[in-house]
Coordinates of C-alpha atoms in Angstrom, one line a residue:
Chain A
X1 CA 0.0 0.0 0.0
X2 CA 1.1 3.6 -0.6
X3 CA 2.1 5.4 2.4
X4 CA 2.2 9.1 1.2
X5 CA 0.4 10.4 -1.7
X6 CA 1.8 12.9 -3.7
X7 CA -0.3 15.7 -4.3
X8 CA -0.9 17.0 -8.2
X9 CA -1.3 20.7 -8.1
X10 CA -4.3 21.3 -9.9
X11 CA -5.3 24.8 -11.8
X12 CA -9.2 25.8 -11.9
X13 CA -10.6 27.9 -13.6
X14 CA -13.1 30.5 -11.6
X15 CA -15.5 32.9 -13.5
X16 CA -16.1 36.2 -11.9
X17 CA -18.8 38.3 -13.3
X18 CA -20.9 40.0 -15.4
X19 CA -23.3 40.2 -12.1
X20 CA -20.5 40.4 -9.8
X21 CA -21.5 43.1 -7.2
X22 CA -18.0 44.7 -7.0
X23 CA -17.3 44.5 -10.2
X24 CA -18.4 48.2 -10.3
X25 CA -20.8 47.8 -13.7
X26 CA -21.1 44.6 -16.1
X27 CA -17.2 43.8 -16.3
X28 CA -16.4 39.7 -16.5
X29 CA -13.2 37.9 -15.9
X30 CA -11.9 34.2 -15.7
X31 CA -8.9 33.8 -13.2
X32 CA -7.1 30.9 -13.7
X33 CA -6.1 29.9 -10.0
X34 CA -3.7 27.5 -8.1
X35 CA -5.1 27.0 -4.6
X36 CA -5.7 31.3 -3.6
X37 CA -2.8 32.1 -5.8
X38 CA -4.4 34.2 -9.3
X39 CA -1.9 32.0 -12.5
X40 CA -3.9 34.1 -15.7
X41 CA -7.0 36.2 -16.0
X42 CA -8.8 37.3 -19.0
X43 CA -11.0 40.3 -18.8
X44 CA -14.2 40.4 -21.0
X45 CA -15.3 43.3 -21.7
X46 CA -18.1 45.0 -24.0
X47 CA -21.4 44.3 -21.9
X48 CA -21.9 48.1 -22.3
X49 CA -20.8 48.7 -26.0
X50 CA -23.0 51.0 -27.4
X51 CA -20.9 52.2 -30.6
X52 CA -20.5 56.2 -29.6
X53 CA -18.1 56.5 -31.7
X54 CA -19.9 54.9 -35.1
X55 CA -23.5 56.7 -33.6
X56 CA -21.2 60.5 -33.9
X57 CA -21.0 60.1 -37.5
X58 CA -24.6 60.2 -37.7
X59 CA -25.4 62.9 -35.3
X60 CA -24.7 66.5 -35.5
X61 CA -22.5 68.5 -33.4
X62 CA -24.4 69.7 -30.5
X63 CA -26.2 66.4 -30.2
X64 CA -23.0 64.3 -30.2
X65 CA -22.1 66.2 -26.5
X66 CA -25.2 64.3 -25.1
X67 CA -23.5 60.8 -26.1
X68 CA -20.2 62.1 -24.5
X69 CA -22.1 62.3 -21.3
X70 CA -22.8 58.9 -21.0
X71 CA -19.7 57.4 -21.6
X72 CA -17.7 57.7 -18.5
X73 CA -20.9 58.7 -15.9
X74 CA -19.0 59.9 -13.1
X75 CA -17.1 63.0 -14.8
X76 CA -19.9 64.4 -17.4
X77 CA -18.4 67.8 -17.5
X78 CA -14.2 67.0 -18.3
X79 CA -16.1 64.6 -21.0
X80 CA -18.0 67.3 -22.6
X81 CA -14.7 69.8 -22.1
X82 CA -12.6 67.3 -23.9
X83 CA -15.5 66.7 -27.3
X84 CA -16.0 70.7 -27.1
X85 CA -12.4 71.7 -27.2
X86 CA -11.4 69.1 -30.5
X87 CA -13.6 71.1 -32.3
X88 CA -12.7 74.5 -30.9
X89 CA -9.5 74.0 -31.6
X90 CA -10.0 72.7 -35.5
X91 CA -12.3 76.1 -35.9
X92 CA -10.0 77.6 -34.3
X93 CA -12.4 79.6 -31.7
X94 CA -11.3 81.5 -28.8
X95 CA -13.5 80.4 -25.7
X96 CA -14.7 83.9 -23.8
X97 CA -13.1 83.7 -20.4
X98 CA -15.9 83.7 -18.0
X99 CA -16.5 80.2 -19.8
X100 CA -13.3 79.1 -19.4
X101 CA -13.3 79.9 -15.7
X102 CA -17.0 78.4 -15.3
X103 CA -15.5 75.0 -17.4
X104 CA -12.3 74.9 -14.5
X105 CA -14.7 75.4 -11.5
X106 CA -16.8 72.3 -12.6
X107 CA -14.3 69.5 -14.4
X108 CA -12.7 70.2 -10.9
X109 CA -15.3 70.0 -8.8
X110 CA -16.6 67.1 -10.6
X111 CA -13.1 65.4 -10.0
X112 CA -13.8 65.5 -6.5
X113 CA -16.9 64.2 -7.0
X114 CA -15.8 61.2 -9.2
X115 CA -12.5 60.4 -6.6
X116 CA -15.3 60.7 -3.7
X117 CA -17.3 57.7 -5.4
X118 CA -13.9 55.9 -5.7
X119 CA -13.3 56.5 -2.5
X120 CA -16.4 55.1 -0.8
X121 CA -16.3 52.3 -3.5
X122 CA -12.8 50.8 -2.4
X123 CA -13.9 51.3 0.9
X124 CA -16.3 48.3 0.2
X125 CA -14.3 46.6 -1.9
X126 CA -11.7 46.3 1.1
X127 CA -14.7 45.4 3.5
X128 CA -15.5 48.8 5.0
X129 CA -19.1 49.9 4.9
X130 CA -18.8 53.1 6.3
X131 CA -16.4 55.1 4.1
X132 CA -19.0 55.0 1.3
X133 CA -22.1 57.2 4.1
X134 CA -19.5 59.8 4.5
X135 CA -18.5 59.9 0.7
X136 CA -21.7 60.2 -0.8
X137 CA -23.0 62.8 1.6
X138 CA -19.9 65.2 0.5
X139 CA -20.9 63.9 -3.0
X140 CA -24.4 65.0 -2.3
X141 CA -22.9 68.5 -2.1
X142 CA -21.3 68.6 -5.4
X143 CA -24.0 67.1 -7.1
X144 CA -26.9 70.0 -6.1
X145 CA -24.3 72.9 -7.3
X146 CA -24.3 70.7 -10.3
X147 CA -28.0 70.7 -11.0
X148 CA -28.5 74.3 -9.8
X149 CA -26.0 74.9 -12.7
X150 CA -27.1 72.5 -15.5
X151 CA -30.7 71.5 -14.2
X152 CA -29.1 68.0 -13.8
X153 CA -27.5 65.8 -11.6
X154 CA -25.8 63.5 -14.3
X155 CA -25.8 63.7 -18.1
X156 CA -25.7 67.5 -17.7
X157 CA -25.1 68.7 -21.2
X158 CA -24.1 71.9 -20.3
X159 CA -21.0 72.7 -22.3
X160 CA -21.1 74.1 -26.1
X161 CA -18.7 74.2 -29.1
X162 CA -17.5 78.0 -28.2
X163 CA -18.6 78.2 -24.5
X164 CA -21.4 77.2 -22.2
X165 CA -25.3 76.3 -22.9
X166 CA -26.0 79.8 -20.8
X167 CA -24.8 82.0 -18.0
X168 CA -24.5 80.0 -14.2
X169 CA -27.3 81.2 -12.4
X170 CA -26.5 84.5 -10.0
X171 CA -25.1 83.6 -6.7
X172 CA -22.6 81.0 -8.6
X173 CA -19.7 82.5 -7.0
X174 CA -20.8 82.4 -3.4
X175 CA -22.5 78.9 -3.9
X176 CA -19.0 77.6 -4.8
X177 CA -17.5 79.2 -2.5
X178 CA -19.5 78.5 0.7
X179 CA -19.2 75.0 -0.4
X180 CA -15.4 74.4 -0.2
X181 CA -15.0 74.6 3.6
X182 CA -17.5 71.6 4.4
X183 CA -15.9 69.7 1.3
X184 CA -12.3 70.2 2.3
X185 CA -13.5 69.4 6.2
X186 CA -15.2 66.4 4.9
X187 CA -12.4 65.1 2.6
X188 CA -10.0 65.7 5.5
X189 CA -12.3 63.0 7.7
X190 CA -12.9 60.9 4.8
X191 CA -8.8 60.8 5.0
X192 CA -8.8 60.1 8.8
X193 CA -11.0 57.8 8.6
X194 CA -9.7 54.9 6.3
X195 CA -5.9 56.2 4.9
X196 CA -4.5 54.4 7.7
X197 CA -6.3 52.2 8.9
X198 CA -4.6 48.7 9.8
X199 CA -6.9 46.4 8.0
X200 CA -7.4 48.5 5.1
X201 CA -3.6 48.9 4.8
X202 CA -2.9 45.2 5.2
X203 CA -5.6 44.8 2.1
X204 CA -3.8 47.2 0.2
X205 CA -0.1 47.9 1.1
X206 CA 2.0 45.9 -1.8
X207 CA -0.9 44.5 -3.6
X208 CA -1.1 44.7 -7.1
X209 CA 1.9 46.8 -7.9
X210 CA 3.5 48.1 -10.9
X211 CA 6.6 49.9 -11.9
X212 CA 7.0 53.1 -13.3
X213 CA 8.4 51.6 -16.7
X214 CA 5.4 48.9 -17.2
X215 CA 2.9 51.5 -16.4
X216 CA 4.0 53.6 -19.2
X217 CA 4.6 50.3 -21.1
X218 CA 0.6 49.9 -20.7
X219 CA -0.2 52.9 -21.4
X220 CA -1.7 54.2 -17.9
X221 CA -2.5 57.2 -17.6
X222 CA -4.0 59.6 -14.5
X223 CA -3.9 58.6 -11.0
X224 CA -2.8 55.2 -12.4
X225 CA 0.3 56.2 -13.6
X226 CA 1.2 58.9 -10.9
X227 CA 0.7 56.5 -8.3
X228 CA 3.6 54.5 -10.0
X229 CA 5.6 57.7 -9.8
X230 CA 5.4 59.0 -12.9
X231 CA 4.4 62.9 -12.3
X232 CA 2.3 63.0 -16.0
X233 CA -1.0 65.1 -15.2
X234 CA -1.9 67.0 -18.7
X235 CA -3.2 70.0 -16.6
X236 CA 0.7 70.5 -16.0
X237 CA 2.5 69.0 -18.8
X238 CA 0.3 69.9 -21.3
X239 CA -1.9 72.7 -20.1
X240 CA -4.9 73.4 -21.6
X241 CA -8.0 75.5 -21.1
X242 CA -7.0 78.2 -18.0
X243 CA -4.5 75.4 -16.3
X244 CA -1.4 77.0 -16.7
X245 CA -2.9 79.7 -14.4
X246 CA -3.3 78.3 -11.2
X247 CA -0.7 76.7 -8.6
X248 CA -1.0 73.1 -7.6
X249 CA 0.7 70.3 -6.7
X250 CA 0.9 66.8 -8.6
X251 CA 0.8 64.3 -5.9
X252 CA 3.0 61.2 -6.8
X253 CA 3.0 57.8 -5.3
X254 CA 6.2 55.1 -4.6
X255 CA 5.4 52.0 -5.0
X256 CA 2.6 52.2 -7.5
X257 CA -0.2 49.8 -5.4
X258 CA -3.4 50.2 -4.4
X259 CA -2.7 52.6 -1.6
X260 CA -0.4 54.6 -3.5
X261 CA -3.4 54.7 -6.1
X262 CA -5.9 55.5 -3.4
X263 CA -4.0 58.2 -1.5
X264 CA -2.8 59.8 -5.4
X265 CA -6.5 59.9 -5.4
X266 CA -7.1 62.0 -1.9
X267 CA -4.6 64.1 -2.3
X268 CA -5.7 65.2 -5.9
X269 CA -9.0 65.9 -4.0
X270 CA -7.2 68.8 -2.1
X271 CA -5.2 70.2 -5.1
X272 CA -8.3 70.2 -7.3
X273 CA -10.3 72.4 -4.2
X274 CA -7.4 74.3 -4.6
X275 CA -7.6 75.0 -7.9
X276 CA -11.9 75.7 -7.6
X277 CA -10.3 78.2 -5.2
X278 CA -7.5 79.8 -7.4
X279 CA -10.7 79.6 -10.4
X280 CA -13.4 81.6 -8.0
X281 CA -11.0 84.7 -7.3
X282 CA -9.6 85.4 -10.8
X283 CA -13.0 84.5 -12.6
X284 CA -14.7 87.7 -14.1
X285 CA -18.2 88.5 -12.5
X286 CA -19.7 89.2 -15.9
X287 CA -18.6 88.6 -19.8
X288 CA -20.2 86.8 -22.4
X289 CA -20.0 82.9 -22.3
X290 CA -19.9 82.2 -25.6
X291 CA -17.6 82.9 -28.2
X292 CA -18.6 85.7 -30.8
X293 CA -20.1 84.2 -34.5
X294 CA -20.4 80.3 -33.1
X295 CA -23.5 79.0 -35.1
X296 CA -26.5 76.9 -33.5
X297 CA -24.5 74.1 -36.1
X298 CA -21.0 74.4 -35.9
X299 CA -19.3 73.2 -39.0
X300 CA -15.5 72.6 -38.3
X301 CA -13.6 73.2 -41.1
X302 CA -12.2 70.2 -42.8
X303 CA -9.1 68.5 -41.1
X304 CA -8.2 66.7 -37.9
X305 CA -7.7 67.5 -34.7
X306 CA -6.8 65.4 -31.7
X307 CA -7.4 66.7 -28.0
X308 CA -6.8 65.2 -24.5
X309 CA -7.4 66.2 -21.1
X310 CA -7.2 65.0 -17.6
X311 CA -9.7 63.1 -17.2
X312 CA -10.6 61.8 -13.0
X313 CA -9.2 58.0 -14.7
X314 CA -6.8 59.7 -16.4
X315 CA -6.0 60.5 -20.4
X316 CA -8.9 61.2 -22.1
X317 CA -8.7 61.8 -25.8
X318 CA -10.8 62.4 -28.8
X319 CA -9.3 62.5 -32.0
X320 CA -11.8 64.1 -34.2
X321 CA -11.8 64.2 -38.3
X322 CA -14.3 66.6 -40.0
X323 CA -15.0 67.1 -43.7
X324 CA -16.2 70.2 -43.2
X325 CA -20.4 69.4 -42.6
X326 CA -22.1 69.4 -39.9
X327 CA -21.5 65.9 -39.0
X328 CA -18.2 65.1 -38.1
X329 CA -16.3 62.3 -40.0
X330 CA -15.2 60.3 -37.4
X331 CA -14.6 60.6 -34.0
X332 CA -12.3 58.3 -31.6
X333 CA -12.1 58.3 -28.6
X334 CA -9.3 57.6 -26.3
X335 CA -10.8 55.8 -23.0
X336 CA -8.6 55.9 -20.0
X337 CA -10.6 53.4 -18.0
X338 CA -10.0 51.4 -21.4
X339 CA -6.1 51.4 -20.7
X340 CA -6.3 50.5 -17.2
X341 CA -8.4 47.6 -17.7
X342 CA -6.2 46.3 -20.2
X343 CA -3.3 46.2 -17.2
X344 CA -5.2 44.1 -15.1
X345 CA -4.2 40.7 -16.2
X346 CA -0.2 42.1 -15.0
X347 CA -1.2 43.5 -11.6
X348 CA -3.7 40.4 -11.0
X349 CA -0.7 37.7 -11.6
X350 CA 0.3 36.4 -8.5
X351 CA -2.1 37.7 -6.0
X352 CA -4.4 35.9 -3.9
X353 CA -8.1 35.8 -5.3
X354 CA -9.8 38.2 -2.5
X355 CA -6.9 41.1 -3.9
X356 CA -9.0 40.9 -7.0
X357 CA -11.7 43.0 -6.2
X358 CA -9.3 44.9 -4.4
X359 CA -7.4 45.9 -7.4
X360 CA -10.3 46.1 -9.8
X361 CA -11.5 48.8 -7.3
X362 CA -8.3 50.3 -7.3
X363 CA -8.6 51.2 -11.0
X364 CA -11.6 52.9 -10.6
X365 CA -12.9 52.1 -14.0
X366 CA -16.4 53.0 -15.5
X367 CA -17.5 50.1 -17.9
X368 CA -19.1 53.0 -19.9
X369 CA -15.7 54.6 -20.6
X370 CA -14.2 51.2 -21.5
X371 CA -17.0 49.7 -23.6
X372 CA -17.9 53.5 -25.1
Chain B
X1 CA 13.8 64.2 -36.1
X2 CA 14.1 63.5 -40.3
X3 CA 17.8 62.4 -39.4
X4 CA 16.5 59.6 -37.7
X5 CA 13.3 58.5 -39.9
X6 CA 15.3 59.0 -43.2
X7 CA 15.6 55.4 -43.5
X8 CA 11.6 54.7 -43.6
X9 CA 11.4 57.4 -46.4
X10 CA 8.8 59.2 -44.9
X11 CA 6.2 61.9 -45.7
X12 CA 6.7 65.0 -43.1
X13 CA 3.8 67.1 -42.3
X14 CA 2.3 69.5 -39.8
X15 CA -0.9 69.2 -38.4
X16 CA -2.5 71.8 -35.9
X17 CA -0.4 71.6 -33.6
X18 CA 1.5 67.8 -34.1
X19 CA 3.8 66.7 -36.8
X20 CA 2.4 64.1 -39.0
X21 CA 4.8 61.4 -40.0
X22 CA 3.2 59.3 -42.8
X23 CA 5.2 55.9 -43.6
X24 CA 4.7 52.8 -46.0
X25 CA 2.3 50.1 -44.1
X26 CA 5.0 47.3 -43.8
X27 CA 7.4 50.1 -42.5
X28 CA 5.3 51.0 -39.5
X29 CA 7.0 48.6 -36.6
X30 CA 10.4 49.6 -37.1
X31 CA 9.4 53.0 -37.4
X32 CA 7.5 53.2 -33.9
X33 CA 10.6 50.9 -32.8
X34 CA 13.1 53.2 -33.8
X35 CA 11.1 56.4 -32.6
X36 CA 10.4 54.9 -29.1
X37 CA 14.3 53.9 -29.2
X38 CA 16.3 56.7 -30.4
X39 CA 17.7 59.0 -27.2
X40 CA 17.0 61.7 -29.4
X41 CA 13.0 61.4 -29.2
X42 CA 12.1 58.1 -27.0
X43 CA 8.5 58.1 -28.0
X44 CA 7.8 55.3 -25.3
X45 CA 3.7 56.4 -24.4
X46 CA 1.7 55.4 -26.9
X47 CA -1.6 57.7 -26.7
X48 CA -4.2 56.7 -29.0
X49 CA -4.7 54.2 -32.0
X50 CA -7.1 54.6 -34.5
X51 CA -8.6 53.5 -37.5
X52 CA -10.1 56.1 -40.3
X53 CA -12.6 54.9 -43.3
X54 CA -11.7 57.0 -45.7
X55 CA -14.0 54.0 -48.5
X56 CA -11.1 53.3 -50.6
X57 CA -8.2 52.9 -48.1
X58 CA -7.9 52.6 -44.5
X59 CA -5.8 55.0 -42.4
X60 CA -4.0 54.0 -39.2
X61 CA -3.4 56.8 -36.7
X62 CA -0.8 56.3 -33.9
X63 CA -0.3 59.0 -31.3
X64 CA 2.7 59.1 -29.4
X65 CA 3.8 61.4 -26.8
X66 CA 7.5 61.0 -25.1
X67 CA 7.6 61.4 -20.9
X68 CA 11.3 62.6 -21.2
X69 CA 11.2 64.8 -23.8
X70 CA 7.4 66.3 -23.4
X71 CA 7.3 66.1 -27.1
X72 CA 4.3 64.7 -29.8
X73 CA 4.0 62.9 -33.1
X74 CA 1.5 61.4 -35.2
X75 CA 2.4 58.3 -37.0
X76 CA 0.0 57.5 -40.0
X77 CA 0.0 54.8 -42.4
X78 CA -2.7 54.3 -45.5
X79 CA -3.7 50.5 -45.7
X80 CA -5.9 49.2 -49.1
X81 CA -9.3 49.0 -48.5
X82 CA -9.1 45.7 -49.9
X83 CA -7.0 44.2 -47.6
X84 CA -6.0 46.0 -44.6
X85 CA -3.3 44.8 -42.9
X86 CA -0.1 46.3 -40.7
X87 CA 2.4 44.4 -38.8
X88 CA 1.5 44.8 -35.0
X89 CA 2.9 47.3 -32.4
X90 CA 2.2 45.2 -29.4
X91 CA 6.3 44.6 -29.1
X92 CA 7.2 48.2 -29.0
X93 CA 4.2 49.5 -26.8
X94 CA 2.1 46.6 -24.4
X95 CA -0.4 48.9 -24.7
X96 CA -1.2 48.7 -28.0
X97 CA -2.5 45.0 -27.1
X98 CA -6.7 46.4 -26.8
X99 CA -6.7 49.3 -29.6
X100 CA -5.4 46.9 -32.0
X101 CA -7.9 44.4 -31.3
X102 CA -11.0 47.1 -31.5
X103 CA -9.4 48.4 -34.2
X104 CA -9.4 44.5 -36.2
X105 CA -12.9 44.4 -34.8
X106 CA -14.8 46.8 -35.9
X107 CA -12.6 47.6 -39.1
X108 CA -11.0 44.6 -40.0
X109 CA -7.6 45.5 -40.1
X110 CA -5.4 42.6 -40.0
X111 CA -2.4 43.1 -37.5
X112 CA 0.1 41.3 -38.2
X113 CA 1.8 39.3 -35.8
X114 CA -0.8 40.4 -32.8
X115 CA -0.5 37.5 -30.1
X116 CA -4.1 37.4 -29.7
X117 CA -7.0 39.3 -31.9
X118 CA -10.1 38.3 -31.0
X119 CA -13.1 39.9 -30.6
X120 CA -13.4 42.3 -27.6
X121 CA -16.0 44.4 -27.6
X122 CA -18.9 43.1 -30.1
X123 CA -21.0 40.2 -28.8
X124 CA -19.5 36.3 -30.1
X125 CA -20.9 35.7 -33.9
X126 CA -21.5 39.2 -34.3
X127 CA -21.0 39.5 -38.1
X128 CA -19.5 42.8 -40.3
X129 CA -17.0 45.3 -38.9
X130 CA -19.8 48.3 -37.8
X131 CA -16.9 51.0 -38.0
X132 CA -16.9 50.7 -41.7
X133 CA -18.7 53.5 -43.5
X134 CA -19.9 50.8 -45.8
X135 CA -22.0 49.9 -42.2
X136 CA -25.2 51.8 -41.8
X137 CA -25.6 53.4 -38.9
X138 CA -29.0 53.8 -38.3
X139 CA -31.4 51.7 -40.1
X140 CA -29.5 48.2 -38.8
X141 CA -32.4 46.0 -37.8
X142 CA -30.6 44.1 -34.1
X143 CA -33.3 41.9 -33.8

């Protein structure tokens, strides 16, 4: 008789999603796993594919900024900035500067309001149910200044090829500004309250971490890359709009895992107040918001034009052809959730299979900005 | 930045603000190697990828942008609209690995040497590439 039986490791194959509950949206992958250890995954994406890009050949200008709302859900307005700045910049149209100021004051505050959701969300990915109560009623905040401005709280459709749908409503200034206090106040506690906490730094100190070179390798972008230690934010590199105006700080990360990601995340929170702050004093209290000779249809001249900004996830671009109608020829767009997701397989391998919705959150995708 | 691409024989341009480097198909991996390589520009993030119908040919568009030297360039490359093919990027940028498989999805570009192109974002036995301008965008009956 045998006295000790050898045992065969044996690799099974696990399938996480599309009805996952912290898979933040309809996102599937198959991990490949020997005993907790992750061997392969392979994301599947496209539950949310709705063809924006093909459906903007067909629509005309102004109705193609409603599609650009709904592709990533949590940043509306640096969406719309990014779609109405390709095609100022192929017509060449200078943006009056209230606009500009109005556009700075609301990407930014709609930053916050997009790291705030990622905030609470790892929080609950990591097992901590509170985070997300205190996250969402700062959010709150953000999101009534939002539909005092536009009328809504999502899909706001607010910005136009040239400048702004119309004037922010009097009182704009002071609303702002008598917001900033509880938000910085609130961020500050949201920090206290989970930065450094044990458990949630023994779930993500070290897990899921990537160098510097690989995340450029992959194509990163954002908080993703920063956290990594790459200082790359396009507001500073590459400014655009009014950013070359204002003093921040890009906060970098070390060791480019999911607390460095996090905290890149809180601490941008802070620099983009700052910035609402820095916007507020130098904005002009009147001035027209839209540029001077913009028709209802815009018709960009023919030619190309590709534009990027600093998305809350990171890079986003549209690279926008026109043939001179009032359709544009074809539109691409550059999803940073897109990238990011594309890196999971590398920052899975090797961890255990409770990291995985650890990292995923860590990401902070929007299956709407990778599926488009 | 000619010194170094004189070998690819390319096409120099300006766009708005980007220059516009327009090389031979089959010339289009060495050129991204040797841009990404060279000290001189080190062209090692690779932005966007896309495909333009322009009905009779195909146009690849690479957008590169270089973390050391803060600089940008647009690599373009016409492919026959009969049969669309390039040689991958995957080994000079990992990145590349998604955009080229949307890009052979919903145009049916053919990229040579890609270590996996399947279908990514369409649902499995979904039939036509829908980027195509040849692929109606409105009246397409889904069910």
């Amino acid at each position: 008789m045998e006295t000790a039986r050898r045992l065969e490791p044996v690799e099974i194959n696990v399938n996480m999603g599309p009805q996952h509950p912290s898979t933040h949206g309809v996102f599937r992958m198959v991990l490949w796993v020997d005993g907790e250890r992750i061997v392969q995954v392979e994301p599947y994406i496209g539950y949310l594919h709705r063809g924006t890009e093909k459906l903007c050949e067909g629509e005309l200008y102004p109705q193609i900024i409603t599609l650009f709302d709904r592709l990533d859900y949590l940043a509306n307005f640096n969406n719309e900035l990014c779609f109405c700045m390709a095609a100022e910049k192929l017509m060449g149209l200078e943006v009056p500067e209230r606009a500009q100021y109005v556009r700075v004051v609301l990407c930014e505050l709609n930053r916050v309001a997009s790291h705030l959701m990622f905030y609470g969300a790892l929080g609950l990915d990591a097992g901590a149910m509170t985070p997300v109560m205190y996250a969402f009623r700062e959010r709150e905040h953000i999101q009534r200044a939002f539909e005092a401005v536009s009328g809504a709280r999502m899909m706001h459709n607010y910005f136009r090829i040239g400048g702004l749908k119309e004037d922010v409503p009097a009182g704009f200034k002071e609303m702002v500004r008598d917001l900033l206090p509880g938000l910085e106040q609130g961020i500050s506690e949201c920090d206290r309250l989970l930065s450094l906490n044990e458990a949630f730094l023994a779930r993500t100190r070290g897990v899921g971490a990537i160098s510097a070179q690989e995340a450029v390798e992959y194509a990163l972008s954002g908080p993703m890359l920063r956290a990594a230690g790459v200082p790359y934010d396009l507001r500073a590199v590459e400014p655009y709009s009014l950013y070359d105006r204002f003093d921040f700080d890009i906060p970098v990360g070390t060791q480019g895992d999911c607390w460095d990601r996090y905290m890149v995340r809180v601490e941008e929170m802070r620099q983009s107040l700052r910035i609402v702050r820095q916007a507020l004093e130098q904005m002009p209290d009147e001035g027209p918001v839209m540029a001077a000779g913009v028709r209802r249809m815009p018709r960009p001249p023919k030619g190309e034009s590709y534009m990027r900004t600093e998305n809350p996830r990171g890079e986003f671009g549209v690279y926008l052809v026109s043939d001179g109608s009032e359709r544009p020829y074809r539109v691409k767009i550059r999803a940073p959730s897109f990238a990011s997701v594309q890196a999971l397989p590398r920052l899975l391998r090797d961890c255990y299979v409770a990291d995985c919705v650890v990292v995923l959150g860590s990401l902070d995708i929007v299956l709407g900005d990778v599926d488009r | 930045m000619s010194e170094v691409l004189d070998s690819f024989h390319p096409n120099l341009s300006a766009a708005l603000d980007e220059v516009v480097v327009t090389v031979e198909p089959a010339q289009v991996q060495r050129t991204c190697q040797t841009l990404r390589d060279d000290p001189r520009l080190k062209f090692d993030f690779l932005r966007c990828l896309s495909v333009v119908d322009y009905n009779d040919s195909l146009q690849v568009v690479y957008h590169l942008w270089s973390m050391e030297k803060r600089q940008k360039v647009v690599v373009k490359a016409d492919l026959p609209a009969s049969n669309p093919t390039v040689p991958t990027v995957v080994p000079v940028w990992r990145g590349a690995d998604w955009f080229e498989r949307e890009a052979a999805e919903l145009f049916g570009v053919t990229f040579e040497g890609h270590p996996n192109l399947k279908p990514l974002l369409l649902w499995e036995g979904f039939e036509g590439h829908p980027g195509l301008k040849s692929f109606p965008v409105h009246d397409y009956q889904e069910w």
